Short mmCIF file of C-alpha atoms in Angstrom, two decimals:
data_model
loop_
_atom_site.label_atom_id
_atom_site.label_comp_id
_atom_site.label_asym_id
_atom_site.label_seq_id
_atom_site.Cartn_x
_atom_site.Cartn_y
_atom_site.Cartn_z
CA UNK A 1 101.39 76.42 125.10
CA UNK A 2 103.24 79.01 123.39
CA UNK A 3 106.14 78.60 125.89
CA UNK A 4 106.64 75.42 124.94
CA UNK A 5 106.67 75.85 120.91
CA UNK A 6 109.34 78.50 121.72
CA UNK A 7 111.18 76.19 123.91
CA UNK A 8 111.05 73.68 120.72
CA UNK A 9 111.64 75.77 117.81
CA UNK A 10 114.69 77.44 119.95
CA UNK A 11 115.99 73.83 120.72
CA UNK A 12 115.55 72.31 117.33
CA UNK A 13 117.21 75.31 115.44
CA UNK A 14 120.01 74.65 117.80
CA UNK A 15 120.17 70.93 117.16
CA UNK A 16 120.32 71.44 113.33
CA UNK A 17 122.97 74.51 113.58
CA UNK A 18 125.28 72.11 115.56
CA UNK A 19 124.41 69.23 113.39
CA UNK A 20 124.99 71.32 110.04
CA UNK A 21 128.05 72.69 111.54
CA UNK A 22 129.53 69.35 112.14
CA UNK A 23 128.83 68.00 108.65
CA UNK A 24 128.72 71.30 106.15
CA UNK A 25 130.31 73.68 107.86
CA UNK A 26 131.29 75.68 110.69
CA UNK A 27 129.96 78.67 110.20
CA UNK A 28 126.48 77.28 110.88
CA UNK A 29 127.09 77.82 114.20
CA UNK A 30 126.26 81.53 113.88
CA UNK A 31 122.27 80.11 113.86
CA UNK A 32 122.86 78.64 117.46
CA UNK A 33 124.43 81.80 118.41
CA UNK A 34 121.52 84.04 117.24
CA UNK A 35 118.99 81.54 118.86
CA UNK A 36 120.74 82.40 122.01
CA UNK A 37 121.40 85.94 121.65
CA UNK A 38 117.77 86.35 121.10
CA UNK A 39 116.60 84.42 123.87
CA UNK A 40 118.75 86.18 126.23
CA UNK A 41 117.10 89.84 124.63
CA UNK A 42 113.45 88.26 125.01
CA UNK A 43 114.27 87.46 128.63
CA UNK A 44 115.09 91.39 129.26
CA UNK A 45 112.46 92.84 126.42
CA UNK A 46 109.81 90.62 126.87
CA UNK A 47 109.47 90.95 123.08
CA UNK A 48 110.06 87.76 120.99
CA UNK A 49 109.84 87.38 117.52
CA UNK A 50 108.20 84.08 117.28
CA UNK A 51 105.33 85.39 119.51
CA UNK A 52 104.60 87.65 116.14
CA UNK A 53 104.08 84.77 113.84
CA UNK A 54 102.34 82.64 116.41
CA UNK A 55 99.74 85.58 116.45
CA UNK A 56 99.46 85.60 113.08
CA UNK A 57 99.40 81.45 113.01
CA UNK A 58 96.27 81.93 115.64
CA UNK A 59 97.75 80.10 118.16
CA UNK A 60 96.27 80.65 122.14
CA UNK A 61 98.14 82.62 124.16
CA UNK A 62 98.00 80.66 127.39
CA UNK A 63 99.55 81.21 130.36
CA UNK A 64 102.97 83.02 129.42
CA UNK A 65 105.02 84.19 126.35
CA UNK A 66 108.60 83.85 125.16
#
């Protein structure tokens, strides 16, 4: 379960970056790049961010993490 809201949140932040880049401005695609960055450190570390506040939101664990 977890795997999947990670999958989400990591794909919608990257939907509005490139959307608010195209229509604000172009810096806003510094949030798509730290979505990735941290994605690609979580698939070394093991360690993701989100997991913290999904602890603290109480959601299951299931079968596998970030």
């Amino acid at each position: 379960m977890r795997e999947r809201i990670v999958r989400r949140v990591a794909g919608t932040m990257v939907l509005i970056s490139i959307t608010l880049a195209f229509f604000v401005n172009i810096q806003w695609l510094l949030l798509a790049a730290f979505v990735s960055v941290n994605l690609i450190q979580s698939s070394f570390t093991k360690w993701c961010p989100l997991e913290k506040i999904l602890d603290k939101a109480g959601v299951p664990s299931g079968q596998g993490g970030c």
